[in-house]
Amino acid sequence: MKLILTQEVPGLGSPGDIVEVANGYGRNYLVPRQYAILATKGAERQVEQIKRARSARAVRDLDHANEIAGQLGGLKVELASRAGKEGRLFGSVTAADVVDAVTAAGGPELDRRRVELTTPIKSLGAYTVAVHLHPEVTASLKVQVRKA
C-alpha cells in the first residue's frame, strides 16, 4: 500500500514522504490515526506543499527544540513509585510517567512518543532518559526513581 505521511512516524519517515507499507499497517493504524493519506495523483501534488511547510517550520522548530533541551538539562525530575524491600518496583516506569513527572517538576510539555526508555525502569535509582525533540536534537534527562 502506497501512502503519503502527514506526520512523523518513528522508523518510517517524515511528513511528505511517500512510503510503501503493508496493507494492514496502513489501513488499520496509519490512516485512521491520520498519520498518512492514500497516495493518489492529486495527493502526490500536495507533497510539495507539505515539504515546503515542513522546511519553513524546521528552522523555527530547531531553535525551539534547542531551547527545550536547555530547559530539560537543568531540570531535576523525581518519580515516586511503589517498590518492594529489595528496591524492585511493582510494575515499571513508562514514558507517560516520565512526561507527567517532567510536567510536575515545572518542565515543558512533552509528547510521550518522543521519550525513549532504552531499558525498562524496574528498580529504584537514577536513570538517564533520551527525549527526541527534533530530528537533529536529542536531550538527555536525569530521572530519579524513589520509593513512594
PDB file of C-alpha atoms in Angstrom:
ATOM      1  CA  MET A   1       0.000   0.000   0.000  1.00  0.00           C
ATOM      2  CA  LYS A   2       1.426   3.360  -1.039  1.00  0.00           C
ATOM      3  CA  LEU A   3       0.895   6.196   1.459  1.00  0.00           C
ATOM      4  CA  ILE A   4       1.952   9.799   1.982  1.00  0.00           C
ATOM      5  CA  LEU A   5       2.919  10.576   5.576  1.00  0.00           C
ATOM      6  CA  THR A   6       1.277  13.616   7.147  1.00  0.00           C
ATOM      7  CA  GLN A   7       3.131  13.343  10.481  1.00  0.00           C
ATOM      8  CA  GLU A   8       6.482  11.991  11.566  1.00  0.00           C
ATOM      9  CA  VAL A   9       6.348   8.243  12.214  1.00  0.00           C
ATOM     10  CA  PRO A  10       9.424   6.841  14.007  1.00  0.00           C
ATOM     11  CA  GLY A  11      11.223   4.280  11.870  1.00  0.00           C
ATOM     12  CA  LEU A  12       9.145   5.100   8.787  1.00  0.00           C
ATOM     13  CA  GLY A  13       9.606   8.710   7.714  1.00  0.00           C
ATOM     14  CA  SER A  14       8.761  12.394   7.947  1.00  0.00           C
ATOM     15  CA  PRO A  15       5.760  14.392   6.735  1.00  0.00           C
ATOM     16  CA  GLY A  16       5.581  14.449   2.951  1.00  0.00           C
ATOM     17  CA  ASP A  17       7.464  11.178   2.434  1.00  0.00           C
ATOM     18  CA  ILE A  18       5.879   8.615   0.130  1.00  0.00           C
ATOM     19  CA  VAL A  19       6.230   5.158   1.691  1.00  0.00           C
ATOM     20  CA  GLU A  20       5.231   1.613   0.816  1.00  0.00           C
ATOM     21  CA  VAL A  21       3.784  -0.290   3.810  1.00  0.00           C
ATOM     22  CA  ALA A  22       1.836  -3.473   4.449  1.00  0.00           C
ATOM     23  CA  ASN A  23      -1.890  -3.164   3.739  1.00  0.00           C
ATOM     24  CA  GLY A  24      -2.980  -3.887   7.313  1.00  0.00           C
ATOM     25  CA  TYR A  25      -0.493  -1.445   8.859  1.00  0.00           C
ATOM     26  CA  GLY A  26      -1.657   1.327   6.582  1.00  0.00           C
ATOM     27  CA  ARG A  27      -5.381   0.597   6.706  1.00  0.00           C
ATOM     28  CA  ASN A  28      -5.630  -0.196  10.435  1.00  0.00           C
ATOM     29  CA  TYR A  29      -3.026   2.084  12.012  1.00  0.00           C
ATOM     30  CA  LEU A  30      -1.615   4.909   9.875  1.00  0.00           C
ATOM     31  CA  VAL A  31      -4.732   6.136   8.030  1.00  0.00           C
ATOM     32  CA  PRO A  32      -7.233   6.032  10.974  1.00  0.00           C
ATOM     33  CA  ARG A  33      -4.812   7.963  13.213  1.00  0.00           C
ATOM     34  CA  GLN A  34      -4.253  10.464  10.369  1.00  0.00           C
ATOM     35  CA  TYR A  35      -0.513   9.785  10.246  1.00  0.00           C
ATOM     36  CA  ALA A  36      -0.855   9.170   6.492  1.00  0.00           C
ATOM     37  CA  ILE A  37      -3.155   9.538   3.498  1.00  0.00           C
ATOM     38  CA  LEU A  38      -3.513   7.336   0.444  1.00  0.00           C
ATOM     39  CA  ALA A  39      -1.081   8.209  -2.342  1.00  0.00           C
ATOM     40  CA  THR A  40      -3.230   9.331  -5.280  1.00  0.00           C
ATOM     41  CA  LYS A  41      -2.180  11.575  -8.158  1.00  0.00           C
ATOM     42  CA  GLY A  42      -3.835  14.600  -6.517  1.00  0.00           C
ATOM     43  CA  ALA A  43      -2.308  13.840  -3.140  1.00  0.00           C
ATOM     44  CA  GLU A  44       1.160  13.488  -4.660  1.00  0.00           C
ATOM     45  CA  ARG A  45       0.853  17.068  -5.905  1.00  0.00           C
ATOM     46  CA  GLN A  46       0.231  18.150  -2.315  1.00  0.00           C
ATOM     47  CA  VAL A  47       3.505  16.545  -1.228  1.00  0.00           C
ATOM     48  CA  GLU A  48       5.386  19.605  -2.476  1.00  0.00           C
ATOM     49  CA  GLN A  49       3.245  21.889  -0.294  1.00  0.00           C
ATOM     50  CA  ILE A  50       3.753  19.645   2.725  1.00  0.00           C
ATOM     51  CA  LYS A  51       7.535  19.641   2.200  1.00  0.00           C
ATOM     52  CA  ARG A  52       7.653  23.436   1.800  1.00  0.00           C
ATOM     53  CA  ALA A  53       5.705  23.905   5.034  1.00  0.00           C
ATOM     54  CA  ARG A  54       7.973  21.401   6.786  1.00  0.00           C
ATOM     55  CA  SER A  55      11.142  23.223   5.710  1.00  0.00           C
ATOM     56  CA  ALA A  56       9.722  26.565   6.896  1.00  0.00           C
ATOM     57  CA  ARG A  57       8.836  25.067  10.289  1.00  0.00           C
ATOM     58  CA  ALA A  58      12.141  23.204  10.611  1.00  0.00           C
ATOM     59  CA  VAL A  59      14.214  26.306  11.316  1.00  0.00           C
ATOM     60  CA  ARG A  60      11.775  27.589  13.933  1.00  0.00           C
ATOM     61  CA  ASP A  61      11.363  24.110  15.427  1.00  0.00           C
ATOM     62  CA  LEU A  62      15.130  23.601  15.644  1.00  0.00           C
ATOM     63  CA  ASP A  63      15.547  26.766  17.713  1.00  0.00           C
ATOM     64  CA  HIS A  64      12.584  25.790  19.884  1.00  0.00           C
ATOM     65  CA  ALA A  65      13.946  22.248  20.328  1.00  0.00           C
ATOM     66  CA  ASN A  66      17.323  23.621  21.446  1.00  0.00           C
ATOM     67  CA  GLU A  67      15.541  25.875  23.942  1.00  0.00           C
ATOM     68  CA  ILE A  68      13.541  22.929  25.358  1.00  0.00           C
ATOM     69  CA  ALA A  69      16.717  20.805  25.519  1.00  0.00           C
ATOM     70  CA  GLY A  70      18.306  23.511  27.649  1.00  0.00           C
ATOM     71  CA  GLN A  71      15.308  23.515  29.983  1.00  0.00           C
ATOM     72  CA  LEU A  72      15.402  19.725  30.311  1.00  0.00           C
ATOM     73  CA  GLY A  73      19.138  19.704  31.015  1.00  0.00           C
ATOM     74  CA  GLY A  74      18.763  21.743  34.205  1.00  0.00           C
ATOM     75  CA  LEU A  75      15.629  20.002  35.445  1.00  0.00           C
ATOM     76  CA  LYS A  76      15.565  17.666  38.454  1.00  0.00           C
ATOM     77  CA  VAL A  77      12.892  15.022  37.881  1.00  0.00           C
ATOM     78  CA  GLU A  78      11.799  12.660  40.657  1.00  0.00           C
ATOM     79  CA  LEU A  79       9.337   9.808  40.324  1.00  0.00           C
ATOM     80  CA  ALA A  80       7.726   8.158  43.334  1.00  0.00           C
ATOM     81  CA  SER A  81       6.776   4.543  42.791  1.00  0.00           C
ATOM     82  CA  ARG A  82       5.795   1.612  44.957  1.00  0.00           C
ATOM     83  CA  ALA A  83       8.645  -0.815  45.492  1.00  0.00           C
ATOM     84  CA  GLY A  84       9.436  -3.956  47.426  1.00  0.00           C
ATOM     85  CA  LYS A  85      12.090  -4.430  50.121  1.00  0.00           C
ATOM     86  CA  GLU A  86      14.899  -5.007  47.624  1.00  0.00           C
ATOM     87  CA  GLY A  87      14.138  -1.875  45.593  1.00  0.00           C
ATOM     88  CA  ARG A  88      12.277  -3.669  42.828  1.00  0.00           C
ATOM     89  CA  LEU A  89       9.234  -1.773  41.533  1.00  0.00           C
ATOM     90  CA  PHE A  90       5.731  -3.171  41.351  1.00  0.00           C
ATOM     91  CA  GLY A  91       5.401  -2.777  37.584  1.00  0.00           C
ATOM     92  CA  SER A  92       7.656  -0.413  35.683  1.00  0.00           C
ATOM     93  CA  VAL A  93       8.072   3.263  34.879  1.00  0.00           C
ATOM     94  CA  THR A  94       6.612   4.172  31.478  1.00  0.00           C
ATOM     95  CA  ALA A  95       7.250   7.076  29.121  1.00  0.00           C
ATOM     96  CA  ALA A  96       3.909   8.584  30.176  1.00  0.00           C
ATOM     97  CA  ASP A  97       5.068   8.508  33.825  1.00  0.00           C
ATOM     98  CA  VAL A  98       8.253  10.366  32.850  1.00  0.00           C
ATOM     99  CA  VAL A  99       6.252  13.009  30.941  1.00  0.00           C
ATOM    100  CA  ASP A 100       3.945  13.531  33.940  1.00  0.00           C
ATOM    101  CA  ALA A 101       6.956  13.867  36.264  1.00  0.00           C
ATOM    102  CA  VAL A 102       8.601  16.439  33.954  1.00  0.00           C
ATOM    103  CA  THR A 103       5.407  18.499  33.904  1.00  0.00           C
ATOM    104  CA  ALA A 104       5.072  18.237  37.711  1.00  0.00           C
ATOM    105  CA  ALA A 105       8.695  19.407  38.115  1.00  0.00           C
ATOM    106  CA  GLY A 106       7.890  22.565  36.153  1.00  0.00           C
ATOM    107  CA  GLY A 107       9.311  21.418  32.835  1.00  0.00           C
ATOM    108  CA  PRO A 108       7.864  21.816  29.345  1.00  0.00           C
ATOM    109  CA  GLU A 109       5.002  19.765  27.930  1.00  0.00           C
ATOM    110  CA  LEU A 110       6.385  16.697  26.130  1.00  0.00           C
ATOM    111  CA  ASP A 111       4.884  14.037  23.915  1.00  0.00           C
ATOM    112  CA  ARG A 112       5.254  10.573  25.423  1.00  0.00           C
ATOM    113  CA  ARG A 113       6.110   9.164  21.988  1.00  0.00           C
ATOM    114  CA  ARG A 114       9.252  11.328  21.975  1.00  0.00           C
ATOM    115  CA  VAL A 115      10.554   9.826  25.240  1.00  0.00           C
ATOM    116  CA  GLU A 116      12.817   6.824  24.694  1.00  0.00           C
ATOM    117  CA  LEU A 117      13.451   4.401  27.539  1.00  0.00           C
ATOM    118  CA  THR A 118      16.408   2.301  26.370  1.00  0.00           C
ATOM    119  CA  THR A 119      15.815  -0.279  29.086  1.00  0.00           C
ATOM    120  CA  PRO A 120      12.678  -0.762  31.161  1.00  0.00           C
ATOM    121  CA  ILE A 121      12.888   1.013  34.528  1.00  0.00           C
ATOM    122  CA  LYS A 122      12.002  -1.665  37.061  1.00  0.00           C
ATOM    123  CA  SER A 123      14.001  -0.682  40.146  1.00  0.00           C
ATOM    124  CA  LEU A 124      14.815   2.325  42.310  1.00  0.00           C
ATOM    125  CA  GLY A 125      17.729   4.572  41.351  1.00  0.00           C
ATOM    126  CA  ALA A 126      18.917   7.203  38.896  1.00  0.00           C
ATOM    127  CA  TYR A 127      18.368   6.808  35.156  1.00  0.00           C
ATOM    128  CA  THR A 128      19.122   8.784  32.008  1.00  0.00           C
ATOM    129  CA  VAL A 129      16.245   9.052  29.548  1.00  0.00           C
ATOM    130  CA  ALA A 130      16.556  10.290  25.949  1.00  0.00           C
ATOM    131  CA  VAL A 131      13.976  12.740  24.597  1.00  0.00           C
ATOM    132  CA  HIS A 132      13.868  13.196  20.806  1.00  0.00           C
ATOM    133  CA  LEU A 133      12.746  16.793  20.352  1.00  0.00           C
ATOM    134  CA  HIS A 134      13.731  17.223  16.688  1.00  0.00           C
ATOM    135  CA  PRO A 135      15.485  15.000  14.135  1.00  0.00           C
ATOM    136  CA  GLU A 136      18.703  16.889  14.937  1.00  0.00           C
ATOM    137  CA  VAL A 137      18.151  17.476  18.675  1.00  0.00           C
ATOM    138  CA  THR A 138      18.053  14.799  21.358  1.00  0.00           C
ATOM    139  CA  ALA A 139      18.043  15.851  25.013  1.00  0.00           C
ATOM    140  CA  SER A 140      19.051  13.636  27.901  1.00  0.00           C
ATOM    141  CA  LEU A 141      17.054  13.851  31.083  1.00  0.00           C
ATOM    142  CA  LYS A 142      18.081  12.608  34.524  1.00  0.00           C
ATOM    143  CA  VAL A 143      15.265  10.796  36.331  1.00  0.00           C
ATOM    144  CA  GLN A 144      15.458   9.727  39.965  1.00  0.00           C
ATOM    145  CA  VAL A 145      13.077   6.901  40.916  1.00  0.00           C
ATOM    146  CA  ARG A 146      12.401   6.790  44.655  1.00  0.00           C
ATOM    147  CA  LYS A 147      10.175   4.773  46.936  1.00  0.00           C
ATOM    148  CA  ALA A 148       6.663   6.124  47.475  1.00  0.00           C
TER     149      ALA A 148
END
